[in-house]
Amino acid sequence: MKKVTCTAPVNIAVIKYWGKRNEELILPINSSLSVTLHQDQLKTTTTVAANRDFPEDRIWLNGKEDNINHPRLQSCLREIRRLARKRRSSGDDNISKILNYKVHICSVNNFPTAAGLASSAAGYACLVYSLARLYGVEGELSEIARQGSGSACRSMYGGFVQWIMGEREDGKDSLAQQVEPENHWPELRILILVASAEKKHVGSTAGMQTSVKTSPLLKHRAESVVPGRMEEMIEAIKKKDFEAFGQLTMKDSNQFHATCLDTYPPIFYLNQVSQRIIGLVHRYNAYYGTTKIAYSFDAGPNAVIFTLDPTVNEFVEIVKRSFPPESNGDPYLKGLAVSPVSLSQDLLSAVETDVFPGGVSYVIVTQPGPGPMESQDISVDLLGTDGFPNASG
Ligand SMILES: Nc1ncnc2c1ncn2[C@@H]1O[C@H](COP(=O)(O)OP(=O)(O)OP(=O)(O)O)[C@@H](O)[C@H]1O
Ligand SMILES: C[C@@](O)(CCOP(=O)(O)OP(=O)(O)O)CC(=O)O
């Protein structure tokens, strides 16, 4: 039996992907750009094993067996095996042998799955990267991850990553590309404000299908707004211009949700907590007369806040005051260290509104991080020596 364990990151788009031109190949109607989050705070761990004694391919996700016949899982398995057969050096009998074995896949997210925290992006990126390591496949893999979940292609790289939409019918030019590495902007911080009143929202896949069918605003966004915005965003990142980066991020999040409202029937991903956070951010920036904080929302009410390290402590203090934690004993702050600070009265007067207890269940503080990587520590393996999930899997 050959076994490999890898980890992969979550990514959050600052220029959103929303809408496909090809559902089966998962080809987008616009390019997008994301920040890869550090795996110290959010990651998927996946172990894959190939064994001639396995009667069938199987997958376990977060401790439960999942449907291996899910079309997107099958796409990833089929494509990575095709690539392995194509790229293996001639006469590499070992890879040829393993390619004929069935595989067991065991995967765990260290954050909530299907909760709007982009678990599918990290999950499919980890699956593809793990299988590539198992079969000895190197080089471009984002095209395969894209067929698991569109945003997963961006998790194949660390740092700042663009997904070039491509024009070809076969999607061979719809690939992810690193814009800058994770150490490019060391002061950048990302705060994830996990909303407690999480209602089951319309999933991204179904949501964008309806938007493409019904929203004229989405067509305008894809054709007339995103191309120029991508260039501006890349320039802002390269220059580490937070004013430009932050404003573009907020404007793109706002426009993405505007297209959701322009969808028929409309899709409401933002809730009361989201709207309060948006107001709080703009009041905070207005107080300082510059963009020190930026928000971005995906297909759910969780807020992703971008800022620079010197602002973290003060803004977290404001969040705690605006959305005080419920006394359920769970830690309110997770991830990078945050120090309590006192707030000036004039800042409080400028930003504060009525308090919303429990509106935010917890805050994850993180930073840009690396792409997928193979673990050399066998204690991390999720499959035992028998090829079945162990206590960690
Ligand atoms: N570790 C994983 N390995 C393989 N597949 C995964 C993994 N984690 C999640 N998935 C797949 O992604 C699906 C969840 O994707 P979904 O888009 O519904 O939620 P999300 O990605 O967490 O939220 P959002 O898309 O709104 O950001 C799961 O049902 C599963 O099919
Ligand atoms: C709002 C988004 O997070 C949409 C993510 O959509 P998915 O990648 O989850 O959709 P599928 O391609 O159908 O799997 C914006 C983004 O991440 O770019």
Tab-separated table of C-alpha atoms and ligand atoms in Angstrom:
chain	number	residue	atom	x	y	z
A	1	MET	CA	0.000	0.000	0.000
A	2	LYS	CA	1.186	3.494	-0.900
A	3	LYS	CA	-0.120	6.313	1.336
A	4	VAL	CA	0.222	10.107	1.167
A	5	THR	CA	-1.060	12.873	3.484
A	6	CYS	CA	-1.318	16.514	2.436
A	7	THR	CA	-2.847	19.757	3.688
A	8	ALA	CA	-4.414	22.570	1.681
A	9	PRO	CA	-5.655	26.088	2.422
A	10	VAL	CA	-8.858	28.065	2.232
A	11	ASN	CA	-8.902	31.089	-0.070
A	12	ILE	CA	-11.137	34.159	0.051
A	13	ALA	CA	-11.888	36.046	-3.162
A	14	VAL	CA	-11.449	39.818	-3.199
A	15	ILE	CA	-12.660	39.848	-6.836
A	16	LYS	CA	-15.518	37.343	-6.833
A	17	TYR	CA	-16.202	34.465	-9.185
A	18	TRP	CA	-19.921	34.246	-9.841
A	19	GLY	CA	-21.334	32.472	-12.866
A	20	LYS	CA	-20.276	29.750	-15.270
A	21	ARG	CA	-20.151	29.566	-19.047
A	22	ASN	CA	-19.753	25.775	-18.817
A	23	GLU	CA	-21.258	23.872	-15.891
A	24	GLU	CA	-19.590	20.509	-16.559
A	25	LEU	CA	-16.032	21.839	-16.944
A	26	ILE	CA	-16.700	24.627	-14.387
A	27	LEU	CA	-15.580	27.472	-16.641
A	28	PRO	CA	-16.340	30.950	-15.273
A	29	ILE	CA	-17.845	34.026	-16.951
A	30	ASN	CA	-15.241	36.257	-15.272
A	31	SER	CA	-11.758	36.086	-13.813
A	32	SER	CA	-11.319	36.308	-10.047
A	33	LEU	CA	-8.611	36.948	-7.476
A	34	SER	CA	-8.150	35.649	-3.944
A	35	VAL	CA	-5.966	35.671	-0.844
A	36	THR	CA	-4.875	32.247	0.396
A	37	LEU	CA	-5.370	32.003	4.159
A	38	HIS	CA	-2.740	30.542	6.462
A	39	GLN	CA	-3.093	26.843	7.237
A	40	ASP	CA	-2.144	27.450	10.871
A	41	GLN	CA	-5.734	28.657	11.273
A	42	LEU	CA	-7.776	26.986	8.490
A	43	LYS	CA	-6.868	23.853	6.542
A	44	THR	CA	-8.012	20.603	5.064
A	45	THR	CA	-5.993	17.460	5.761
A	46	THR	CA	-6.379	14.540	3.358
A	47	THR	CA	-4.804	11.092	3.329
A	48	VAL	CA	-5.005	8.945	0.189
A	49	ALA	CA	-3.913	5.306	-0.027
A	50	ALA	CA	-3.749	2.910	-2.978
A	51	ASN	CA	-3.817	-0.829	-2.389
A	52	ARG	CA	-4.348	-3.772	-4.673
A	53	ASP	CA	-6.606	-5.317	-2.016
A	54	PHE	CA	-9.103	-2.409	-2.028
A	55	PRO	CA	-12.190	-3.602	-3.940
A	56	GLU	CA	-13.416	-0.063	-4.723
A	57	ASP	CA	-12.613	3.641	-4.433
A	58	ARG	CA	-14.009	5.072	-1.161
A	59	ILE	CA	-14.002	8.480	0.585
A	60	TRP	CA	-14.581	9.523	4.173
A	61	LEU	CA	-15.197	13.185	4.980
A	62	ASN	CA	-15.083	14.549	8.547
A	63	GLY	CA	-15.511	11.080	10.027
A	64	LYS	CA	-18.342	9.842	7.787
A	65	GLU	CA	-18.222	7.930	4.502
A	66	ASP	CA	-19.274	10.181	1.622
A	67	ASN	CA	-20.546	9.450	-1.874
A	68	ILE	CA	-17.512	8.593	-4.032
A	69	ASN	CA	-19.758	8.761	-7.098
A	70	HIS	CA	-20.341	12.525	-6.704
A	71	PRO	CA	-19.744	13.770	-10.281
A	72	ARG	CA	-17.158	16.331	-9.182
A	73	LEU	CA	-15.178	13.777	-7.169
A	74	GLN	CA	-15.265	11.474	-10.166
A	75	SER	CA	-14.026	14.288	-12.418
A	76	CYS	CA	-11.022	14.882	-10.163
A	77	LEU	CA	-10.215	11.158	-9.857
A	78	ARG	CA	-10.562	10.588	-13.604
A	79	GLU	CA	-8.505	13.623	-14.609
A	80	ILE	CA	-5.626	13.061	-12.173
A	81	ARG	CA	-5.354	9.400	-13.224
A	82	ARG	CA	-5.415	10.443	-16.899
A	83	LEU	CA	-2.667	12.982	-16.251
A	84	ALA	CA	-0.624	10.405	-14.294
A	85	ARG	CA	-0.785	7.945	-17.178
A	86	LYS	CA	0.170	10.726	-19.585
A	87	ARG	CA	3.034	12.214	-17.543
A	88	ARG	CA	4.578	9.106	-15.982
A	89	SER	CA	8.015	8.467	-17.302
A	90	SER	CA	8.057	5.463	-19.597
A	91	GLY	CA	8.766	2.217	-17.839
A	92	ASP	CA	7.765	3.569	-14.428
A	93	ASP	CA	6.222	0.256	-13.451
A	94	ASN	CA	5.493	1.282	-9.864
A	95	ILE	CA	3.185	4.154	-10.908
A	96	SER	CA	1.577	1.908	-13.554
A	97	LYS	CA	0.861	-0.645	-10.852
A	98	ILE	CA	-0.585	1.913	-8.396
A	99	LEU	CA	-2.748	3.437	-11.108
A	100	ASN	CA	-4.515	0.090	-11.380
A	101	TYR	CA	-5.292	-0.021	-7.642
A	102	LYS	CA	-8.405	1.422	-5.989
A	103	VAL	CA	-7.924	4.275	-3.528
A	104	HIS	CA	-9.209	5.162	-0.078
A	105	ILE	CA	-9.504	8.899	0.646
A	106	CYS	CA	-9.956	10.337	4.120
A	107	SER	CA	-10.327	14.079	4.631
A	108	VAL	CA	-10.924	16.394	7.589
A	109	ASN	CA	-11.483	20.149	7.717
A	110	ASN	CA	-10.337	21.913	10.892
A	111	PHE	CA	-13.223	24.389	10.392
A	112	PRO	CA	-16.959	24.024	9.685
A	113	THR	CA	-17.824	22.296	6.409
A	114	ALA	CA	-20.496	23.707	4.075
A	115	ALA	CA	-20.768	26.741	6.323
A	116	GLY	CA	-19.715	29.389	3.885
A	117	LEU	CA	-16.045	29.113	4.845
A	118	ALA	CA	-15.028	27.772	1.423
A	119	SER	CA	-14.551	24.188	2.598
A	120	SER	CA	-15.037	22.944	-0.973
A	121	ALA	CA	-12.108	25.055	-2.168
A	122	ALA	CA	-9.708	23.675	0.424
A	123	GLY	CA	-11.230	20.210	0.168
A	124	TYR	CA	-10.892	19.715	-3.573
A	125	ALA	CA	-7.482	21.382	-3.661
A	126	CYS	CA	-6.289	18.944	-1.001
A	127	LEU	CA	-7.812	15.971	-2.791
A	128	VAL	CA	-6.159	16.833	-6.103
A	129	TYR	CA	-2.797	17.652	-4.545
A	130	SER	CA	-2.799	14.426	-2.475
A	131	LEU	CA	-3.642	12.259	-5.496
A	132	ALA	CA	-0.961	14.046	-7.526
A	133	ARG	CA	1.631	13.225	-4.879
A	134	LEU	CA	0.379	9.624	-4.736
A	135	TYR	CA	0.726	9.190	-8.514
A	136	GLY	CA	3.900	11.244	-8.884
A	137	VAL	CA	2.215	13.956	-10.967
A	138	GLU	CA	3.955	17.354	-10.887
A	139	GLY	CA	3.295	20.729	-12.543
A	140	GLU	CA	-0.023	22.450	-13.335
A	141	LEU	CA	-2.878	20.987	-11.261
A	142	SER	CA	-5.294	23.937	-10.935
A	143	GLU	CA	-7.212	22.858	-14.063
A	144	ILE	CA	-8.144	19.628	-12.288
A	145	ALA	CA	-8.977	21.261	-8.935
A	146	ARG	CA	-11.247	23.660	-10.856
A	147	GLN	CA	-13.349	20.660	-11.919
A	148	GLY	CA	-13.942	19.842	-8.259
A	149	SER	CA	-15.022	23.349	-7.346
A	150	GLY	CA	-14.252	26.522	-9.259
A	151	SER	CA	-12.682	28.400	-6.362
A	152	ALA	CA	-10.594	25.306	-5.481
A	153	CYS	CA	-8.200	26.136	-8.335
A	154	ARG	CA	-7.084	29.232	-6.445
A	155	SER	CA	-6.206	27.121	-3.367
A	156	MET	CA	-3.513	25.369	-5.411
A	157	TYR	CA	-1.215	28.324	-4.707
A	158	GLY	CA	-0.250	30.401	-1.701
A	159	GLY	CA	-0.377	34.153	-1.330
A	160	PHE	CA	-2.346	36.224	-3.873
A	161	VAL	CA	-3.841	34.162	-6.673
A	162	GLN	CA	-5.807	34.986	-9.819
A	163	TRP	CA	-8.049	32.570	-11.677
A	164	ILE	CA	-7.772	33.525	-15.324
A	165	MET	CA	-11.182	32.798	-16.810
A	166	GLY	CA	-9.845	31.584	-20.157
A	167	GLU	CA	-11.645	31.540	-23.495
A	168	ARG	CA	-11.143	28.009	-24.857
A	169	GLU	CA	-14.147	25.695	-25.062
A	170	ASP	CA	-12.112	22.876	-23.463
A	171	GLY	CA	-11.057	25.099	-20.534
A	172	LYS	CA	-7.348	24.360	-20.952
A	173	ASP	CA	-6.627	28.090	-20.465
A	174	SER	CA	-8.890	28.534	-17.413
A	175	LEU	CA	-6.178	28.246	-14.775
A	176	ALA	CA	-4.967	29.718	-11.498
A	177	GLN	CA	-1.762	31.742	-11.360
A	178	GLN	CA	0.060	33.182	-8.367
A	179	VAL	CA	0.198	37.005	-8.448
A	180	GLU	CA	2.416	37.418	-5.366
A	181	PRO	CA	3.672	34.885	-2.765
A	182	GLU	CA	2.377	34.694	0.790
A	183	ASN	CA	5.299	36.700	2.210
A	184	HIS	CA	4.715	39.619	-0.161
A	185	TRP	CA	2.559	41.636	2.274
A	186	PRO	CA	3.562	40.477	5.808
A	187	GLU	CA	1.470	43.148	7.604
A	188	LEU	CA	-1.804	42.018	5.972
A	189	ARG	CA	-4.273	40.388	8.381
A	190	ILE	CA	-7.594	38.647	7.755
A	191	LEU	CA	-10.323	38.412	10.389
A	192	ILE	CA	-13.202	35.995	9.798
A	193	LEU	CA	-16.295	37.060	11.770
A	194	VAL	CA	-18.399	33.899	11.881
A	195	ALA	CA	-22.042	34.875	12.110
A	196	SER	CA	-24.029	32.913	14.654
A	197	ALA	CA	-27.419	33.269	12.997
A	198	GLU	CA	-26.213	31.121	10.124
A	199	LYS	CA	-29.277	30.094	8.119
A	200	LYS	CA	-28.883	27.565	5.331
A	201	HIS	CA	-28.243	29.854	2.390
A	202	VAL	CA	-28.582	29.076	-1.280
A	203	GLY	CA	-25.316	27.280	-2.170
A	204	SER	CA	-22.882	28.977	-4.518
A	205	THR	CA	-23.369	26.468	-7.329
A	206	ALA	CA	-27.160	26.820	-7.466
A	207	GLY	CA	-27.065	30.535	-6.734
A	208	MET	CA	-24.774	31.437	-9.602
A	209	GLN	CA	-26.741	29.250	-12.007
A	210	THR	CA	-29.873	31.300	-11.316
A	211	SER	CA	-27.932	34.555	-11.506
A	212	VAL	CA	-26.563	33.692	-14.951
A	213	LYS	CA	-30.084	32.892	-16.160
A	214	THR	CA	-31.848	35.948	-14.730
A	215	SER	CA	-29.534	38.836	-13.837
A	216	PRO	CA	-28.707	41.459	-16.512
A	217	LEU	CA	-26.507	43.130	-13.891
A	218	LEU	CA	-24.289	40.019	-13.676
A	219	LYS	CA	-23.665	40.153	-17.435
A	220	HIS	CA	-22.666	43.819	-17.158
A	221	ARG	CA	-20.390	43.014	-14.194
A	222	ALA	CA	-18.602	40.187	-15.987
A	223	GLU	CA	-18.171	42.037	-19.282
A	224	SER	CA	-17.666	45.666	-18.251
A	225	VAL	CA	-16.494	45.822	-14.627
A	226	VAL	CA	-14.360	42.836	-13.635
A	227	PRO	CA	-11.674	43.040	-16.362
A	228	GLY	CA	-10.604	46.550	-15.329
A	229	ARG	CA	-11.044	45.800	-11.639
A	230	MET	CA	-8.708	42.801	-11.917
A	231	GLU	CA	-5.951	45.033	-13.287
A	232	GLU	CA	-6.500	47.609	-10.538
A	233	MET	CA	-6.500	44.936	-7.835
A	234	ILE	CA	-3.275	43.336	-9.084
A	235	GLU	CA	-1.615	46.762	-9.129
A	236	ALA	CA	-2.843	47.512	-5.584
A	237	ILE	CA	-1.470	44.183	-4.329
A	238	LYS	CA	1.882	44.601	-6.060
A	239	LYS	CA	2.222	48.122	-4.577
A	240	LYS	CA	0.804	47.023	-1.162
A	241	ASP	CA	-1.618	49.934	-1.471
A	242	PHE	CA	-4.199	49.103	1.219
A	243	GLU	CA	-6.392	52.119	0.386
A	244	ALA	CA	-6.907	50.847	-3.171
A	245	PHE	CA	-6.965	47.157	-2.150
A	246	GLY	CA	-9.568	47.782	0.543
A	247	GLN	CA	-11.888	49.941	-1.552
A	248	LEU	CA	-11.792	47.521	-4.502
A	249	THR	CA	-12.489	44.602	-2.157
A	250	MET	CA	-15.534	46.265	-0.621
A	251	LYS	CA	-16.877	47.506	-3.951
A	252	ASP	CA	-16.560	44.034	-5.474
A	253	SER	CA	-18.277	42.377	-2.520
A	254	ASN	CA	-21.065	44.945	-2.745
A	255	GLN	CA	-21.491	44.405	-6.477
A	256	PHE	CA	-21.499	40.617	-6.091
A	257	HIS	CA	-24.364	40.891	-3.601
A	258	ALA	CA	-26.106	43.416	-5.817
A	259	THR	CA	-26.155	40.800	-8.588
A	260	CYS	CA	-27.646	38.364	-6.066
A	261	LEU	CA	-30.442	40.828	-5.404
A	262	ASP	CA	-30.807	41.334	-9.170
A	263	THR	CA	-31.228	37.557	-9.516
A	264	TYR	CA	-34.816	36.354	-9.864
A	265	PRO	CA	-35.964	35.233	-7.378
A	266	PRO	CA	-33.474	37.344	-5.387
A	267	ILE	CA	-30.797	35.731	-3.209
A	268	PHE	CA	-30.186	37.340	0.188
A	269	TYR	CA	-26.809	36.210	1.547
A	270	LEU	CA	-26.306	39.200	3.854
A	271	ASN	CA	-28.245	39.293	7.113
A	272	GLN	CA	-28.740	41.925	9.821
A	273	VAL	CA	-25.323	41.170	11.358
A	274	SER	CA	-23.657	41.526	7.950
A	275	GLN	CA	-25.311	44.891	7.402
A	276	ARG	CA	-24.255	46.104	10.846
A	277	ILE	CA	-20.657	45.060	10.145
A	278	ILE	CA	-20.714	46.947	6.828
A	279	GLY	CA	-21.943	50.075	8.633
A	280	LEU	CA	-19.333	49.653	11.372
A	281	VAL	CA	-16.483	49.384	8.858
A	282	HIS	CA	-17.520	52.505	6.970
A	283	ARG	CA	-17.952	54.507	10.201
A	284	TYR	CA	-14.512	53.334	11.373
A	285	ASN	CA	-12.863	54.329	8.083
A	286	ALA	CA	-14.709	57.673	8.079
A	287	TYR	CA	-13.437	58.402	11.602
A	288	TYR	CA	-9.843	57.962	10.417
A	289	GLY	CA	-10.460	59.558	7.038
A	290	THR	CA	-8.866	56.620	5.238
A	291	THR	CA	-9.508	52.936	4.435
A	292	LYS	CA	-8.017	51.009	7.359
A	293	ILE	CA	-10.531	48.144	7.263
A	294	ALA	CA	-12.250	46.364	4.371
A	295	TYR	CA	-14.992	43.727	4.345
A	296	SER	CA	-15.872	40.977	1.904
A	297	PHE	CA	-18.815	38.543	2.022
A	298	ASP	CA	-19.159	35.297	0.079
A	299	ALA	CA	-22.354	33.226	-0.282
A	300	GLY	CA	-23.307	33.598	3.344
A	301	PRO	CA	-23.380	36.088	6.242
A	302	ASN	CA	-19.830	35.463	7.514
A	303	ALA	CA	-17.743	38.622	7.228
A	304	VAL	CA	-14.141	38.478	6.045
A	305	ILE	CA	-12.288	41.582	7.229
A	306	PHE	CA	-8.973	42.678	5.687
A	307	THR	CA	-6.704	45.067	7.565
A	308	LEU	CA	-3.070	45.637	8.524
A	309	ASP	CA	-1.480	44.353	11.712
A	310	PRO	CA	-1.431	47.674	13.666
A	311	THR	CA	-5.227	47.977	13.345
A	312	VAL	CA	-6.152	44.452	14.477
A	313	ASN	CA	-6.287	45.000	18.247
A	314	GLU	CA	-8.416	48.143	18.030
A	315	PHE	CA	-10.888	46.750	15.533
A	316	VAL	CA	-11.287	43.460	17.384
A	317	GLU	CA	-12.068	45.476	20.542
A	318	ILE	CA	-14.777	47.325	18.621
A	319	VAL	CA	-16.206	44.041	17.271
A	320	LYS	CA	-16.301	42.569	20.792
A	321	ARG	CA	-18.176	45.639	22.036
A	322	SER	CA	-20.622	45.626	19.124
A	323	PHE	CA	-21.223	41.851	19.087
A	324	PRO	CA	-20.413	40.647	22.619
A	325	PRO	CA	-19.918	36.886	22.866
A	326	GLU	CA	-22.588	34.694	24.366
A	327	SER	CA	-21.483	32.968	27.536
A	328	ASN	CA	-21.260	29.507	25.963
A	329	GLY	CA	-17.688	29.070	27.104
A	330	ASP	CA	-16.295	28.722	23.598
A	331	PRO	CA	-13.308	30.968	22.814
A	332	TYR	CA	-14.387	34.144	21.052
A	333	LEU	CA	-10.975	34.666	19.455
A	334	LYS	CA	-9.114	31.975	17.517
A	335	GLY	CA	-5.832	32.154	15.629
A	336	LEU	CA	-3.187	34.890	15.801
A	337	ALA	CA	-2.756	36.693	19.131
A	338	VAL	CA	-4.846	39.795	19.841
A	339	SER	CA	-4.178	42.187	22.734
A	340	PRO	CA	-6.976	44.087	24.527
A	341	VAL	CA	-6.768	47.839	24.062
A	342	SER	CA	-8.710	50.800	25.447
A	343	LEU	CA	-10.723	52.825	22.960
A	344	SER	CA	-10.934	56.601	22.963
A	345	GLN	CA	-14.355	58.069	23.711
A	346	ASP	CA	-14.491	59.998	20.442
A	347	LEU	CA	-13.769	56.785	18.482
A	348	LEU	CA	-16.483	54.985	20.408
A	349	SER	CA	-18.922	57.820	19.771
A	350	ALA	CA	-18.078	57.749	16.066
A	351	VAL	CA	-18.492	54.003	15.507
A	352	GLU	CA	-20.783	52.604	18.165
A	353	THR	CA	-24.395	51.675	17.646
A	354	ASP	CA	-26.715	49.478	19.669
A	355	VAL	CA	-25.097	46.237	20.770
A	356	PHE	CA	-26.032	42.894	19.118
A	357	PRO	CA	-25.175	40.177	21.664
A	358	GLY	CA	-24.191	36.892	20.030
A	359	GLY	CA	-24.326	38.309	16.506
A	360	VAL	CA	-20.793	37.042	15.931
A	361	SER	CA	-20.129	33.592	17.397
A	362	TYR	CA	-16.341	33.765	17.042
A	363	VAL	CA	-13.504	35.543	15.248
A	364	ILE	CA	-10.615	33.790	13.475
A	365	VAL	CA	-7.500	35.961	13.052
A	366	THR	CA	-5.154	34.856	10.277
A	367	GLN	CA	-2.811	36.043	7.528
A	368	PRO	CA	-1.834	35.118	3.963
A	369	GLY	CA	-0.385	31.618	3.782
A	370	PRO	CA	1.145	28.936	1.542
A	371	GLY	CA	-0.486	26.556	-0.894
A	372	PRO	CA	-0.935	22.781	-0.483
A	373	MET	CA	1.896	20.774	1.004
A	374	GLU	CA	2.721	17.129	1.742
A	375	SER	CA	3.067	16.142	5.387
A	376	GLN	CA	6.088	14.067	6.360
A	377	ASP	CA	4.680	13.412	9.843
A	378	ILE	CA	2.952	10.030	9.807
A	379	SER	CA	1.109	10.944	13.022
A	380	VAL	CA	-1.006	13.248	10.832
A	381	ASP	CA	-2.174	10.336	8.628
A	382	LEU	CA	-5.956	9.852	8.634
A	383	LEU	CA	-5.803	6.260	7.302
A	384	GLY	CA	-4.307	3.446	9.388
A	385	THR	CA	-1.986	0.699	8.253
A	386	ASP	CA	-5.087	-1.203	7.105
A	387	GLY	CA	-6.026	1.648	4.783
A	388	PHE	CA	-9.169	2.539	6.742
A	389	PRO	CA	-9.886	5.700	8.788
A	390	ASN	CA	-8.038	5.777	12.097
A	391	ALA	CA	-9.013	7.754	15.193
A	392	SER	CA	-7.986	11.031	13.486
A	393	GLY	CA	-9.955	10.247	10.336
B	1	LIG	N1	-12.175	18.072	2.846
B	1	LIG	C1	-12.975	17.881	1.788
B	1	LIG	N2	-12.646	16.955	0.851
B	1	LIG	C2	-13.443	16.758	-0.225
B	1	LIG	N3	-14.607	17.439	-0.457
B	1	LIG	C3	-14.949	18.360	0.457
B	1	LIG	C4	-14.167	18.640	1.605
B	1	LIG	N4	-14.792	19.613	2.331
B	1	LIG	C5	-15.915	19.937	1.651
B	1	LIG	N5	-16.011	19.183	0.536
B	1	LIG	C6	-17.094	19.216	-0.457
B	1	LIG	O1	-17.618	20.531	-0.522
B	1	LIG	C7	-19.004	20.512	-0.159
B	1	LIG	C8	-19.332	21.794	0.604
B	1	LIG	O2	-19.225	22.822	-0.390
B	1	LIG	P1	-20.229	24.082	-0.296
B	1	LIG	O3	-19.924	24.945	-1.456
B	1	LIG	O4	-21.612	23.586	-0.073
B	1	LIG	O5	-19.820	24.753	1.065
B	1	LIG	P2	-18.566	25.689	1.338
B	1	LIG	O6	-17.581	25.566	0.217
B	1	LIG	O7	-18.052	25.384	2.705
B	1	LIG	O8	-19.246	27.110	1.379
B	1	LIG	P3	-19.182	28.240	0.256
B	1	LIG	O9	-19.173	27.495	-1.075
B	1	LIG	O10	-20.418	29.034	0.446
B	1	LIG	O11	-17.920	28.974	0.521
B	1	LIG	C9	-19.152	19.277	0.730
B	1	LIG	O12	-20.514	18.833	0.692
B	1	LIG	C10	-18.231	18.302	0.033
B	1	LIG	O13	-18.870	17.743	-1.119
B	2	LIG	C1	-19.053	33.461	-3.627
B	2	LIG	C2	-17.820	32.677	-4.044
B	2	LIG	O1	-17.224	32.128	-2.898
B	2	LIG	C3	-18.236	31.587	-5.042
B	2	LIG	C4	-17.529	30.291	-4.884
B	2	LIG	O2	-18.185	29.340	-5.720
B	2	LIG	P1	-17.759	27.813	-5.700
B	2	LIG	O3	-16.338	27.663	-6.137
B	2	LIG	O4	-18.106	27.224	-4.362
B	2	LIG	O5	-18.759	27.282	-6.821
B	2	LIG	P2	-18.607	25.950	-7.742
B	2	LIG	O6	-17.635	26.285	-8.830
B	2	LIG	O7	-19.984	25.702	-8.265
B	2	LIG	O8	-18.114	24.873	-6.814
B	2	LIG	C5	-16.847	33.675	-4.718
B	2	LIG	C6	-15.425	33.149	-4.913
B	2	LIG	O9	-14.945	32.323	-4.088
B	2	LIG	O10	-14.805	33.600	-5.895
